[in-house]
PDB file of C-alpha atoms in Angstrom:
ATOM      1  CA  MET A1331      64.509 -93.256-161.119  1.00  0.00           C
ATOM      2  CA  ASN A1332      65.217 -95.072-164.686  1.00  0.00           C
ATOM      3  CA  THR A1333      68.435 -95.841-166.177  1.00  0.00           C
ATOM      4  CA  ILE A1334      68.325 -92.883-168.580  1.00  0.00           C
ATOM      5  CA  GLU A1335      67.304 -90.525-165.663  1.00  0.00           C
ATOM      6  CA  ALA A1336      70.314 -92.007-163.920  1.00  0.00           C
ATOM      7  CA  ALA A1337      72.825 -91.702-166.875  1.00  0.00           C
ATOM      8  CA  ALA A1338      71.793 -88.200-167.418  1.00  0.00           C
ATOM      9  CA  TRP A1339      74.106 -85.297-166.936  1.00  0.00           C
ATOM     10  CA  SER A1340      72.535 -83.354-164.321  1.00  0.00           C
ATOM     11  CA  ASN A1341      72.615 -79.955-162.631  1.00  0.00           C
ATOM     12  CA  ASP A1342      74.357 -81.464-159.987  1.00  0.00           C
ATOM     13  CA  ASP A1343      76.907 -82.514-162.485  1.00  0.00           C
ATOM     14  CA  ALA A1344      77.326 -79.096-163.901  1.00  0.00           C
ATOM     15  CA  GLU A1345      77.659 -77.522-160.786  1.00  0.00           C
ATOM     16  CA  ARG A1346      80.027 -79.768-159.639  1.00  0.00           C
ATOM     17  CA  ALA A1347      82.070 -79.536-162.927  1.00  0.00           C
ATOM     18  CA  LYS A1348      83.007 -75.742-162.171  1.00  0.00           C
ATOM     19  CA  ILE A1349      84.928 -77.088-159.130  1.00  0.00           C
ATOM     20  CA  GLU A1350      86.271 -80.777-160.653  1.00  0.00           C
ATOM     21  CA  ASN A1351      87.806 -78.964-164.113  1.00  0.00           C
ATOM     22  CA  ARG A1352      89.745 -76.092-162.538  1.00  0.00           C
ATOM     23  CA  GLY A1353      92.757 -76.329-164.320  1.00  0.00           C
ATOM     24  CA  LEU A1354      92.136 -78.818-166.549  1.00  0.00           C
ATOM     25  CA  SER A1355      91.186 -78.961-170.086  1.00  0.00           C
ATOM     26  CA  THR A1356      87.510 -79.471-171.201  1.00  0.00           C
ATOM     27  CA  ASN A1357      87.897 -79.337-175.099  1.00  0.00           C
ATOM     28  CA  LYS A1358      86.800 -83.189-174.747  1.00  0.00           C
ATOM     29  CA  TYR A1359      85.779 -84.382-171.501  1.00  0.00           C
ATOM     30  CA  VAL A1360      84.376 -82.347-168.290  1.00  0.00           C
ATOM     31  CA  ARG A1361      84.274 -83.902-165.025  1.00  0.00           C
ATOM     32  CA  GLY A1362      81.140 -84.141-162.950  1.00  0.00           C
ATOM     33  CA  ARG A1363      80.423 -85.239-159.621  1.00  0.00           C
ATOM     34  CA  ARG A1364      82.756 -88.247-158.249  1.00  0.00           C
ATOM     35  CA  LEU A1365      81.373 -91.622-157.900  1.00  0.00           C
ATOM     36  CA  GLY A1366      84.062 -93.252-156.088  1.00  0.00           C
ATOM     37  CA  LEU A1367      87.828 -92.883-154.927  1.00  0.00           C
ATOM     38  CA  GLY A1368      90.378 -95.432-154.008  1.00  0.00           C
ATOM     39  CA  GLY A1369      94.040 -94.722-153.565  1.00  0.00           C
ATOM     40  CA  SER A1370      95.391 -92.436-156.200  1.00  0.00           C
ATOM     41  CA  ARG A1371      92.435 -92.635-158.350  1.00  0.00           C
ATOM     42  CA  ILE A1372      89.366 -91.010-158.519  1.00  0.00           C
ATOM     43  CA  VAL A1373      86.211 -92.119-160.859  1.00  0.00           C
ATOM     44  CA  TYR A1374      84.208 -89.309-162.155  1.00  0.00           C
ATOM     45  CA  LYS A1375      80.603 -88.856-164.199  1.00  0.00           C
ATOM     46  CA  THR A1376      82.401 -87.532-167.422  1.00  0.00           C
ATOM     47  CA  LEU A1377      80.423 -85.600-170.061  1.00  0.00           C
ATOM     48  CA  ARG A1378      81.912 -86.026-173.367  1.00  0.00           C
ATOM     49  CA  VAL A1379      81.644 -82.727-175.347  1.00  0.00           C
ATOM     50  CA  SER A1380      81.469 -83.841-178.995  1.00  0.00           C
ATOM     51  CA  ASP A1381      78.016 -85.750-178.550  1.00  0.00           C
ATOM     52  CA  GLY A1382      76.753 -85.230-174.914  1.00  0.00           C
ATOM     53  CA  LYS A1383      77.413 -89.362-174.194  1.00  0.00           C
ATOM     54  CA  VAL A1384      77.688 -89.603-170.039  1.00  0.00           C
ATOM     55  CA  LEU A1385      80.781 -91.991-169.110  1.00  0.00           C
ATOM     56  CA  ALA A1386      82.911 -92.528-166.300  1.00  0.00           C
ATOM     57  CA  GLY A1387      86.260 -91.399-166.220  1.00  0.00           C
ATOM     58  CA  LYS A1388      88.822 -92.406-164.035  1.00  0.00           C
ATOM     59  CA  SER A1389      91.728 -90.404-162.941  1.00  0.00           C
ATOM     60  CA  SER A1390      95.174 -90.946-161.485  1.00  0.00           C
ATOM     61  CA  LYS A1391      98.152 -89.396-160.030  1.00  0.00           C
ATOM     62  CA  ALA A1392     100.138 -92.393-161.557  1.00  0.00           C
ATOM     63  CA  PRO A1393      99.065 -92.241-165.510  1.00  0.00           C
ATOM     64  CA  LYS A1394     100.853 -95.393-166.163  1.00  0.00           C
ATOM     65  CA  ASP A1395      98.464 -97.340-163.799  1.00  0.00           C
ATOM     66  CA  LEU A1396      95.854 -95.778-166.373  1.00  0.00           C
ATOM     67  CA  GLU A1397      97.650 -97.232-168.984  1.00  0.00           C
ATOM     68  CA  ARG A1398      98.232-100.682-167.646  1.00  0.00           C
ATOM     69  CA  GLU A1399      94.666-100.742-167.008  1.00  0.00           C
ATOM     70  CA  ALA A1400      93.517 -99.719-170.482  1.00  0.00           C
ATOM     71  CA  ASP A1401      95.647-102.259-171.905  1.00  0.00           C
ATOM     72  CA  ILE A1402      93.947-104.912-170.087  1.00  0.00           C
ATOM     73  CA  LEU A1403      90.345-103.719-171.000  1.00  0.00           C
ATOM     74  CA  GLY A1404      91.797-103.333-174.517  1.00  0.00           C
ATOM     75  CA  LEU A1405      92.572-107.090-174.340  1.00  0.00           C
ATOM     76  CA  LEU A1406      89.318-108.203-172.282  1.00  0.00           C
ATOM     77  CA  GLN A1407      87.075-106.334-174.676  1.00  0.00           C
ATOM     78  CA  HIS A1408      84.984-108.357-177.721  1.00  0.00           C
ATOM     79  CA  VAL A1409      87.326-111.545-177.890  1.00  0.00           C
ATOM     80  CA  ARG A1410      86.173-114.954-178.075  1.00  0.00           C
ATOM     81  CA  CYS A1411      87.348-116.666-175.225  1.00  0.00           C
ATOM     82  CA  SER A1412      89.557-119.819-175.771  1.00  0.00           C
ATOM     83  CA  PRO A1413      90.776-122.451-173.294  1.00  0.00           C
ATOM     84  CA  LEU A1414      94.424-121.509-172.285  1.00  0.00           C
ATOM     85  CA  PRO A1415      96.529-123.890-170.469  1.00  0.00           C
ATOM     86  CA  ARG A1416      97.363-122.966-167.013  1.00  0.00           C
ATOM     87  CA  ASN A1417     101.018-123.026-165.498  1.00  0.00           C
ATOM     88  CA  ALA A1418     102.301-126.134-163.727  1.00  0.00           C
ATOM     89  CA  SER A1419     101.248-124.530-160.199  1.00  0.00           C
ATOM     90  CA  THR A1420      97.403-124.850-161.175  1.00  0.00           C
ATOM     91  CA  ARG A1421      95.016-127.388-162.738  1.00  0.00           C
ATOM     92  CA  PRO A1422      94.617-127.361-166.460  1.00  0.00           C
ATOM     93  CA  LEU A1423      91.398-125.274-167.402  1.00  0.00           C
ATOM     94  CA  THR A1424      89.068-126.778-170.177  1.00  0.00           C
ATOM     95  CA  LEU A1425      85.857-124.905-170.661  1.00  0.00           C
ATOM     96  CA  TYR A1426      82.583-126.646-170.339  1.00  0.00           C
ATOM     97  CA  PRO A1427      80.825-126.976-173.645  1.00  0.00           C
ATOM     98  CA  PRO A1428      77.948-124.668-172.673  1.00  0.00           C
ATOM     99  CA  LEU A1429      80.851-121.796-171.814  1.00  0.00           C
ATOM    100  CA  ALA A1430      82.939-122.725-174.937  1.00  0.00           C
ATOM    101  CA  ASP A1431      81.838-119.517-177.022  1.00  0.00           C
ATOM    102  CA  LEU A1432      81.475-117.429-173.799  1.00  0.00           C
ATOM    103  CA  HIS A1433      81.569-113.977-174.982  1.00  0.00           C
ATOM    104  CA  GLN A1434      82.691-111.099-172.570  1.00  0.00           C
ATOM    105  CA  GLU A1435      79.247-109.352-171.170  1.00  0.00           C
ATOM    106  CA  HIS A1436      79.928-108.512-167.886  1.00  0.00           C
ATOM    107  CA  ILE A1437      83.297-106.674-167.476  1.00  0.00           C
ATOM    108  CA  VAL A1438      83.136-102.922-167.735  1.00  0.00           C
ATOM    109  CA  ALA A1439      83.319-101.655-171.108  1.00  0.00           C
ATOM    110  CA  PHE A1440      86.420 -99.482-172.155  1.00  0.00           C
ATOM    111  CA  VAL A1441      85.659 -96.686-174.064  1.00  0.00           C
ATOM    112  CA  GLU A1442      89.373 -94.873-174.642  1.00  0.00           C
ATOM    113  CA  LEU A1443      92.378 -93.445-173.013  1.00  0.00           C
ATOM    114  CA  TYR A1444      92.396 -89.788-173.373  1.00  0.00           C
ATOM    115  CA  HIS A1445      95.698 -87.762-173.333  1.00  0.00           C
ATOM    116  CA  ASP A1446      95.682 -84.211-173.443  1.00  0.00           C
ATOM    117  CA  PRO A1447      99.270 -83.345-174.217  1.00  0.00           C
ATOM    118  CA  LEU A1448      98.889 -79.620-173.382  1.00  0.00           C
ATOM    119  CA  CYS A1449      97.609 -80.715-170.102  1.00  0.00           C
ATOM    120  CA  PRO A1450      98.954 -84.123-168.967  1.00  0.00           C
ATOM    121  CA  VAL A1451      96.746 -83.884-165.682  1.00  0.00           C
ATOM    122  CA  SER A1452      93.624 -83.911-167.821  1.00  0.00           C
ATOM    123  CA  GLY A1453      94.175 -87.435-168.792  1.00  0.00           C
ATOM    124  CA  LEU A1454      91.391 -89.821-168.114  1.00  0.00           C
ATOM    125  CA  LEU A1455      90.397 -93.896-168.571  1.00  0.00           C
ATOM    126  CA  LEU A1456      87.020 -93.679-170.080  1.00  0.00           C
ATOM    127  CA  MET A1457      84.691 -96.609-169.555  1.00  0.00           C
ATOM    128  CA  GLU A1458      80.874 -97.119-169.574  1.00  0.00           C
ATOM    129  CA  LEU A1459      79.054 -95.346-166.782  1.00  0.00           C
ATOM    130  CA  CYS A1460      76.654 -97.954-164.528  1.00  0.00           C
ATOM    131  CA  PRO A1461      74.383 -95.329-162.981  1.00  0.00           C
ATOM    132  CA  TYR A1462      73.349 -97.600-160.163  1.00  0.00           C
ATOM    133  CA  GLY A1463      76.529 -97.591-158.239  1.00  0.00           C
ATOM    134  CA  THR A1464      78.323-100.550-156.255  1.00  0.00           C
ATOM    135  CA  LEU A1465      77.205-103.950-155.117  1.00  0.00           C
ATOM    136  CA  GLN A1466      78.494-102.736-151.821  1.00  0.00           C
ATOM    137  CA  ALA A1467      76.017 -99.957-151.736  1.00  0.00           C
ATOM    138  CA  ARG A1468      73.453-102.315-152.751  1.00  0.00           C
ATOM    139  CA  ILE A1469      73.942-104.774-149.868  1.00  0.00           C
ATOM    140  CA  ASP A1470      74.186-101.850-147.279  1.00  0.00           C
ATOM    141  CA  GLN A1471      70.902-100.480-148.500  1.00  0.00           C
ATOM    142  CA  VAL A1472      68.761-104.256-148.214  1.00  0.00           C
ATOM    143  CA  THR A1473      67.786-105.437-145.029  1.00  0.00           C
ATOM    144  CA  PRO A1474      68.429-108.432-143.890  1.00  0.00           C
ATOM    145  CA  HIS A1475      69.866-109.414-147.303  1.00  0.00           C
ATOM    146  CA  MET A1476      69.332-109.134-150.815  1.00  0.00           C
ATOM    147  CA  ALA A1477      66.400-111.311-152.577  1.00  0.00           C
ATOM    148  CA  ARG A1478      67.513-114.825-153.699  1.00  0.00           C
ATOM    149  CA  GLY A1479      66.751-114.106-157.471  1.00  0.00           C
ATOM    150  CA  GLU A1480      68.963-111.131-157.020  1.00  0.00           C
ATOM    151  CA  VAL A1481      71.688-113.007-155.483  1.00  0.00           C
ATOM    152  CA  LEU A1482      71.999-115.403-158.320  1.00  0.00           C
ATOM    153  CA  SER A1483      72.005-113.193-160.904  1.00  0.00           C
ATOM    154  CA  VAL A1484      74.933-111.140-159.402  1.00  0.00           C
ATOM    155  CA  VAL A1485      76.803-114.162-159.105  1.00  0.00           C
ATOM    156  CA  LEU A1486      76.329-115.612-162.414  1.00  0.00           C
ATOM    157  CA  HIS A1487      77.112-112.444-163.715  1.00  0.00           C
ATOM    158  CA  ILE A1488      80.716-112.275-161.354  1.00  0.00           C
ATOM    159  CA  ALA A1489      81.354-116.036-162.447  1.00  0.00           C
ATOM    160  CA  ARG A1490      80.846-115.426-165.981  1.00  0.00           C
ATOM    161  CA  ALA A1491      83.027-112.273-166.041  1.00  0.00           C
ATOM    162  CA  LEU A1492      85.799-114.466-164.183  1.00  0.00           C
ATOM    163  CA  ALA A1493      85.292-117.534-166.206  1.00  0.00           C
ATOM    164  CA  TYR A1494      86.479-115.120-169.538  1.00  0.00           C
ATOM    165  CA  MET A1495      89.017-113.654-167.511  1.00  0.00           C
ATOM    166  CA  HIS A1496      90.477-116.794-166.449  1.00  0.00           C
ATOM    167  CA  ALA A1497      90.196-118.188-169.716  1.00  0.00           C
ATOM    168  CA  ARG A1498      92.623-115.901-170.659  1.00  0.00           C
ATOM    169  CA  GLY A1499      95.052-116.596-168.795  1.00  0.00           C
ATOM    170  CA  MET A1500      94.522-113.671-166.055  1.00  0.00           C
ATOM    171  CA  TYR A1501      93.017-113.260-162.690  1.00  0.00           C
ATOM    172  CA  HIS A1502      91.192-110.041-161.478  1.00  0.00           C
ATOM    173  CA  SER A1503      92.913-110.081-157.760  1.00  0.00           C
ATOM    174  CA  ASP A1504      90.679-107.605-156.141  1.00  0.00           C
ATOM    175  CA  VAL A1505      87.007-109.214-156.030  1.00  0.00           C
ATOM    176  CA  LYS A1506      84.878-107.363-153.839  1.00  0.00           C
ATOM    177  CA  PRO A1507      81.517-105.668-153.760  1.00  0.00           C
ATOM    178  CA  ARG A1508      82.636-102.303-154.009  1.00  0.00           C
ATOM    179  CA  ASN A1509      84.585-103.333-157.809  1.00  0.00           C
ATOM    180  CA  VAL A1510      81.230-104.671-158.725  1.00  0.00           C
ATOM    181  CA  LEU A1511      79.013-102.195-160.707  1.00  0.00           C
ATOM    182  CA  LEU A1512      75.293-102.075-161.159  1.00  0.00           C
ATOM    183  CA  GLN A1513      74.230-101.212-164.883  1.00  0.00           C
ATOM    184  CA  ASN A1514      70.664-101.739-164.279  1.00  0.00           C
ATOM    185  CA  PHE A1515      68.032-102.968-161.256  1.00  0.00           C
ATOM    186  CA  ASP A1516      65.121-104.504-163.005  1.00  0.00           C
ATOM    187  CA  PRO A1517      66.428-107.201-164.175  1.00  0.00           C
ATOM    188  CA  VAL A1518      69.481-106.576-161.895  1.00  0.00           C
ATOM    189  CA  ARG A1519      72.755-106.717-164.228  1.00  0.00           C
ATOM    190  CA  VAL A1520      76.105-105.837-163.017  1.00  0.00           C
ATOM    191  CA  VAL A1521      79.413-105.848-164.470  1.00  0.00           C
ATOM    192  CA  LEU A1522      83.219-106.700-162.759  1.00  0.00           C
ATOM    193  CA  ALA A1523      85.628-103.242-162.848  1.00  0.00           C
ATOM    194  CA  ASP A1524      88.884-101.775-161.420  1.00  0.00           C
ATOM    195  CA  CYS A1525      90.785-104.103-163.488  1.00  0.00           C
ATOM    196  CA  ALA A1526      94.173-101.946-162.261  1.00  0.00           C
ATOM    197  CA  ASP A1527      95.563-105.128-160.668  1.00  0.00           C
ATOM    198  CA  VAL A1528      94.948-107.852-162.905  1.00  0.00           C
ATOM    199  CA  LYS A1529      97.418-110.330-163.062  1.00  0.00           C
ATOM    200  CA  MET A1530      98.722-113.339-165.747  1.00  0.00           C
ATOM    201  CA  PHE A1531      98.788-116.665-164.159  1.00  0.00           C
ATOM    202  CA  GLY A1532     101.792-117.581-162.531  1.00  0.00           C
ATOM    203  CA  GLN A1533     102.170-113.775-161.315  1.00  0.00           C
ATOM    204  CA  GLN A1534     102.280-113.164-158.216  1.00  0.00           C
ATOM    205  CA  GLY A1535     103.475-109.789-156.234  1.00  0.00           C
ATOM    206  CA  LYS A1536     103.004-107.947-153.487  1.00  0.00           C
ATOM    207  CA  LEU A1537      99.858-108.258-151.732  1.00  0.00           C
ATOM    208  CA  LYS A1538      97.371-105.234-152.482  1.00  0.00           C
ATOM    209  CA  GLY A1539      93.444-105.045-152.080  1.00  0.00           C
ATOM    210  CA  THR A1540      91.203-105.583-149.526  1.00  0.00           C
ATOM    211  CA  PRO A1541      92.156-108.191-146.411  1.00  0.00           C
ATOM    212  CA  ALA A1542      88.852-109.069-145.923  1.00  0.00           C
ATOM    213  CA  TYR A1543      88.548-110.780-148.992  1.00  0.00           C
ATOM    214  CA  TRP A1544      92.051-112.476-149.052  1.00  0.00           C
ATOM    215  CA  SER A1545      92.090-116.223-149.487  1.00  0.00           C
ATOM    216  CA  PRO A1546      93.926-118.416-146.980  1.00  0.00           C
ATOM    217  CA  GLU A1547      96.543-118.737-149.078  1.00  0.00           C
ATOM    218  CA  MET A1548      97.232-115.677-149.647  1.00  0.00           C
ATOM    219  CA  GLU A1549      97.448-114.727-145.896  1.00  0.00           C
ATOM    220  CA  THR A1550      99.612-117.890-145.693  1.00  0.00           C
ATOM    221  CA  THR A1551     102.095-117.193-148.661  1.00  0.00           C
ATOM    222  CA  ARG A1552     101.899-113.445-148.349  1.00  0.00           C
ATOM    223  CA  ALA A1553     101.386-112.758-151.994  1.00  0.00           C
ATOM    224  CA  HIS A1554      98.631-112.983-154.385  1.00  0.00           C
ATOM    225  CA  CYS A1555      98.529-116.601-155.904  1.00  0.00           C
ATOM    226  CA  GLY A1556      96.180-117.194-158.851  1.00  0.00           C
ATOM    227  CA  PRO A1557      92.842-117.607-160.219  1.00  0.00           C
ATOM    228  CA  ALA A1558      91.177-119.387-156.868  1.00  0.00           C
ATOM    229  CA  ASP A1559      91.730-116.196-155.177  1.00  0.00           C
ATOM    230  CA  ASP A1560      89.068-114.715-157.244  1.00  0.00           C
ATOM    231  CA  MET A1561      86.887-117.305-156.230  1.00  0.00           C
ATOM    232  CA  TRP A1562      87.010-116.888-152.461  1.00  0.00           C
ATOM    233  CA  ALA A1563      86.885-113.092-152.753  1.00  0.00           C
ATOM    234  CA  LEU A1564      83.480-114.217-154.536  1.00  0.00           C
ATOM    235  CA  GLY A1565      82.545-116.579-151.804  1.00  0.00           C
ATOM    236  CA  VAL A1566      83.116-113.724-149.375  1.00  0.00           C
ATOM    237  CA  THR A1567      81.101-111.290-151.390  1.00  0.00           C
ATOM    238  CA  LEU A1568      78.441-113.945-151.751  1.00  0.00           C
ATOM    239  CA  LEU A1569      78.338-114.336-147.767  1.00  0.00           C
ATOM    240  CA  GLY A1570      77.255-110.379-147.792  1.00  0.00           C
ATOM    241  CA  MET A1571      74.956-110.885-150.053  1.00  0.00           C
ATOM    242  CA  VAL A1572      72.896-113.355-148.260  1.00  0.00           C
ATOM    243  CA  GLY A1573      73.585-111.108-144.855  1.00  0.00           C
ATOM    244  CA  GLN A1574      76.139-113.980-143.416  1.00  0.00           C
ATOM    245  CA  TRP A1575      79.629-111.621-143.022  1.00  0.00           C
ATOM    246  CA  PRO A1576      81.144-112.732-139.755  1.00  0.00           C
ATOM    247  CA  GLN A1577      81.855-110.181-137.393  1.00  0.00           C
ATOM    248  CA  MET A1578      85.249-108.701-138.057  1.00  0.00           C
ATOM    249  CA  VAL A1579      87.515-106.132-135.721  1.00  0.00           C
ATOM    250  CA  TYR A1580      90.157-104.068-138.235  1.00  0.00           C
ATOM    251  CA  THR A1581      93.077-105.340-135.923  1.00  0.00           C
ATOM    252  CA  VAL A1582      96.127-107.165-137.853  1.00  0.00           C
ATOM    253  CA  ARG A1583      95.397-110.540-136.019  1.00  0.00           C
ATOM    254  CA  ASP A1584      91.771-110.385-136.796  1.00  0.00           C
ATOM    255  CA  LEU A1585      92.612-109.596-140.273  1.00  0.00           C
ATOM    256  CA  GLU A1586      94.434-112.844-140.245  1.00  0.00           C
ATOM    257  CA  MET A1587      92.078-114.902-138.667  1.00  0.00           C
ATOM    258  CA  TYR A1588      89.222-114.119-141.198  1.00  0.00           C
ATOM    259  CA  PRO A1589      89.670-116.296-143.997  1.00  0.00           C
ATOM    260  CA  ARG A1590      89.419-119.111-141.163  1.00  0.00           C
ATOM    261  CA  ARG A1591      86.084-117.344-139.540  1.00  0.00           C
ATOM    262  CA  CYS A1592      84.587-117.194-142.970  1.00  0.00           C
ATOM    263  CA  PHE A1593      84.931-120.863-143.456  1.00  0.00           C
ATOM    264  CA  GLU A1594      84.177-122.279-140.033  1.00  0.00           C
ATOM    265  CA  HIS A1595      80.679-120.188-140.614  1.00  0.00           C
ATOM    266  CA  VAL A1596      79.928-121.897-143.903  1.00  0.00           C
ATOM    267  CA  CYS A1597      80.864-125.482-142.592  1.00  0.00           C
ATOM    268  CA  ARG A1598      78.253-124.386-139.596  1.00  0.00           C
ATOM    269  CA  LEU A1599      75.580-122.978-142.079  1.00  0.00           C
ATOM    270  CA  GLY A1600      75.986-126.400-144.143  1.00  0.00           C
ATOM    271  CA  GLU A1601      75.066-128.420-141.089  1.00  0.00           C
ATOM    272  CA  LEU A1602      71.986-126.294-140.270  1.00  0.00           C
ATOM    273  CA  ASN A1603      70.797-126.004-144.069  1.00  0.00           C
ATOM    274  CA  PRO A1604      71.083-129.543-145.704  1.00  0.00           C
ATOM    275  CA  GLY A1605      69.959-128.978-149.271  1.00  0.00           C
ATOM    276  CA  VAL A1606      70.167-125.177-149.498  1.00  0.00           C
ATOM    277  CA  GLY A1607      71.425-124.546-153.140  1.00  0.00           C
ATOM    278  CA  ILE A1608      72.843-121.037-152.038  1.00  0.00           C
ATOM    279  CA  ILE A1609      74.717-122.969-148.908  1.00  0.00           C
ATOM    280  CA  ARG A1610      76.355-125.508-151.182  1.00  0.00           C
ATOM    281  CA  LEU A1611      77.588-122.622-153.423  1.00  0.00           C
ATOM    282  CA  LEU A1612      79.028-121.130-150.532  1.00  0.00           C
ATOM    283  CA  THR A1613      80.950-124.303-149.781  1.00  0.00           C
ATOM    284  CA  GLY A1614      82.258-124.392-152.999  1.00  0.00           C
ATOM    285  CA  LEU A1615      83.634-121.020-153.324  1.00  0.00           C
ATOM    286  CA  LEU A1616      85.060-121.106-149.833  1.00  0.00           C
ATOM    287  CA  ALA A1617      86.549-124.258-149.876  1.00  0.00           C
ATOM    288  CA  TRP A1618      89.793-124.048-147.278  1.00  0.00           C
ATOM    289  CA  GLU A1619      92.323-126.042-149.818  1.00  0.00           C
ATOM    290  CA  ALA A1620      92.662-123.659-153.640  1.00  0.00           C
ATOM    291  CA  GLU A1621      92.372-126.738-155.724  1.00  0.00           C
ATOM    292  CA  GLU A1622      88.918-128.021-154.166  1.00  0.00           C
ATOM    293  CA  ARG A1623      87.753-124.793-154.740  1.00  0.00           C
ATOM    294  CA  MET A1624      84.989-124.189-157.212  1.00  0.00           C
ATOM    295  CA  ARG A1625      86.112-122.922-160.394  1.00  0.00           C
ATOM    296  CA  ALA A1626      84.406-119.802-162.270  1.00  0.00           C
ATOM    297  CA  GLU A1627      82.840-122.125-164.912  1.00  0.00           C
ATOM    298  CA  GLU A1628      81.664-124.746-162.485  1.00  0.00           C
ATOM    299  CA  CYS A1629      80.340-121.793-160.572  1.00  0.00           C
ATOM    300  CA  VAL A1630      78.366-120.456-163.669  1.00  0.00           C
ATOM    301  CA  LEU A1631      77.024-124.129-164.263  1.00  0.00           C
ATOM    302  CA  ALA A1632      75.839-124.216-160.485  1.00  0.00           C
ATOM    303  CA  VAL A1633      74.081-121.105-160.414  1.00  0.00           C
ATOM    304  CA  GLY A1634      72.138-122.210-163.667  1.00  0.00           C
ATOM    305  CA  GLU A1635      71.031-125.210-161.826  1.00  0.00           C
ATOM    306  CA  LEU A1636      69.921-122.902-158.827  1.00  0.00           C
ATOM    307  CA  GLU A1637      68.014-120.933-161.464  1.00  0.00           C
ATOM    308  CA  GLY A1638      65.867-123.534-162.827  1.00  0.00           C
ATOM    309  CA  ALA A1639      64.961-124.961-159.691  1.00  0.00           C
ATOM    310  CA  GLU A1640      62.080-124.181-158.151  1.00  0.00           C
ATOM    311  CA  GLY A1641      61.772-121.192-155.073  1.00  0.00           C
ATOM    312  CA  GLY A1642      60.544-117.954-154.286  1.00  0.00           C
ATOM    313  CA  GLU A1643      62.758-115.119-153.011  1.00  0.00           C
ATOM    314  CA  GLU A1644      63.307-115.652-149.505  1.00  0.00           C
ATOM    315  CA  LEU A1645      66.966-117.288-149.009  1.00  0.00           C
ATOM    316  CA  GLY A1646      65.492-119.567-146.139  1.00  0.00           C
ATOM    317  CA  ILE A1647      69.053-119.601-144.335  1.00  0.00           C
ATOM    318  CA  ARG A1648      68.878-120.790-140.782  1.00  0.00           C
ATOM    319  CA  SER A1649      72.393-119.090-139.188  1.00  0.00           C
ATOM    320  CA  PRO A1650      73.723-120.275-135.687  1.00  0.00           C
ATOM    321  CA  GLU A1651      72.001-118.910-132.743  1.00  0.00           C
ATOM    322  CA  ALA A1652      74.768-116.346-131.462  1.00  0.00           C
ATOM    323  CA  PHE A1653      75.650-115.231-135.220  1.00  0.00           C
ATOM    324  CA  ARG A1654      75.024-111.509-135.792  1.00  0.00           C
ATOM    325  CA  PRO A1655      76.110-110.445-138.934  1.00  0.00           C
ATOM    326  CA  MET A1656      78.810-107.577-139.800  1.00  0.00           C
ATOM    327  CA  SER A1657      77.400-104.901-141.891  1.00  0.00           C
ATOM    328  CA  PHE A1658      77.936-101.385-143.471  1.00  0.00           C
ATOM    329  CA  TRP A1659      81.698-102.113-143.762  1.00  0.00           C
TER     330      TRP A1659
END
């Protein structure tokens, strides 16, 4: 299926709309099939009545959450990136020259926040439609792992989004494959989405998100800490793309131990795979100490070097003999 077909309003959407729009206003937007859900939020394939444009529309039982996410996305759209100082608890951020004029290309595009004063429950946060689903679905589909070029492209795009965000004094706080959307397959192109929990540098707050992607310092402090959290989560995401997620049982104790398990697994991969570029990338992203962890702009440059190096689509990663990766989670 090509992009045009995947993004079209289908007969299935039209049928689903009969159910999803009961009691709602359809003067401006019509909700089709569900694309995803989490917490109090549901994302729909959404038809704009005025011109037939198909978008993604997010609803929430907490309208204030949609307003906050719309404000954040508005700040992140179409703004030239400029270095900002970090607070005293983080290292100063200076963008490398190749990134100094970085534009936002890999954060989901914001369209509008829709309110209907006559029918408040019809409110939607409208964004671009990414017709090929989530990175998580892609990871689940491939066996045993994604191809090298695809992996590097995805990491590059996420790192660019994070470099842009971090340079604006913000961090995402919930990076994971389910929050990465595929705009296209060939060539692969992704955007970072679900910006509802974006935080400013120095802002911590109660832990949210998926525990398997929490950094060691998040587990220790029981709070969000800063941009290094995003980089750890990108490292765990990369483990999944290359078929190297360590096994995990969903118990409190096992979740607490998971950062250590990921770190030790990457250390072992480093011993078994000297000189393999993706393993060096993992080692930098999953450094145990936050101050030693690879930063987003460093990751962009490192991936660029790996893309320029010779190599086929095989990863060439040797795993520990007894290792069995976790999948479909």
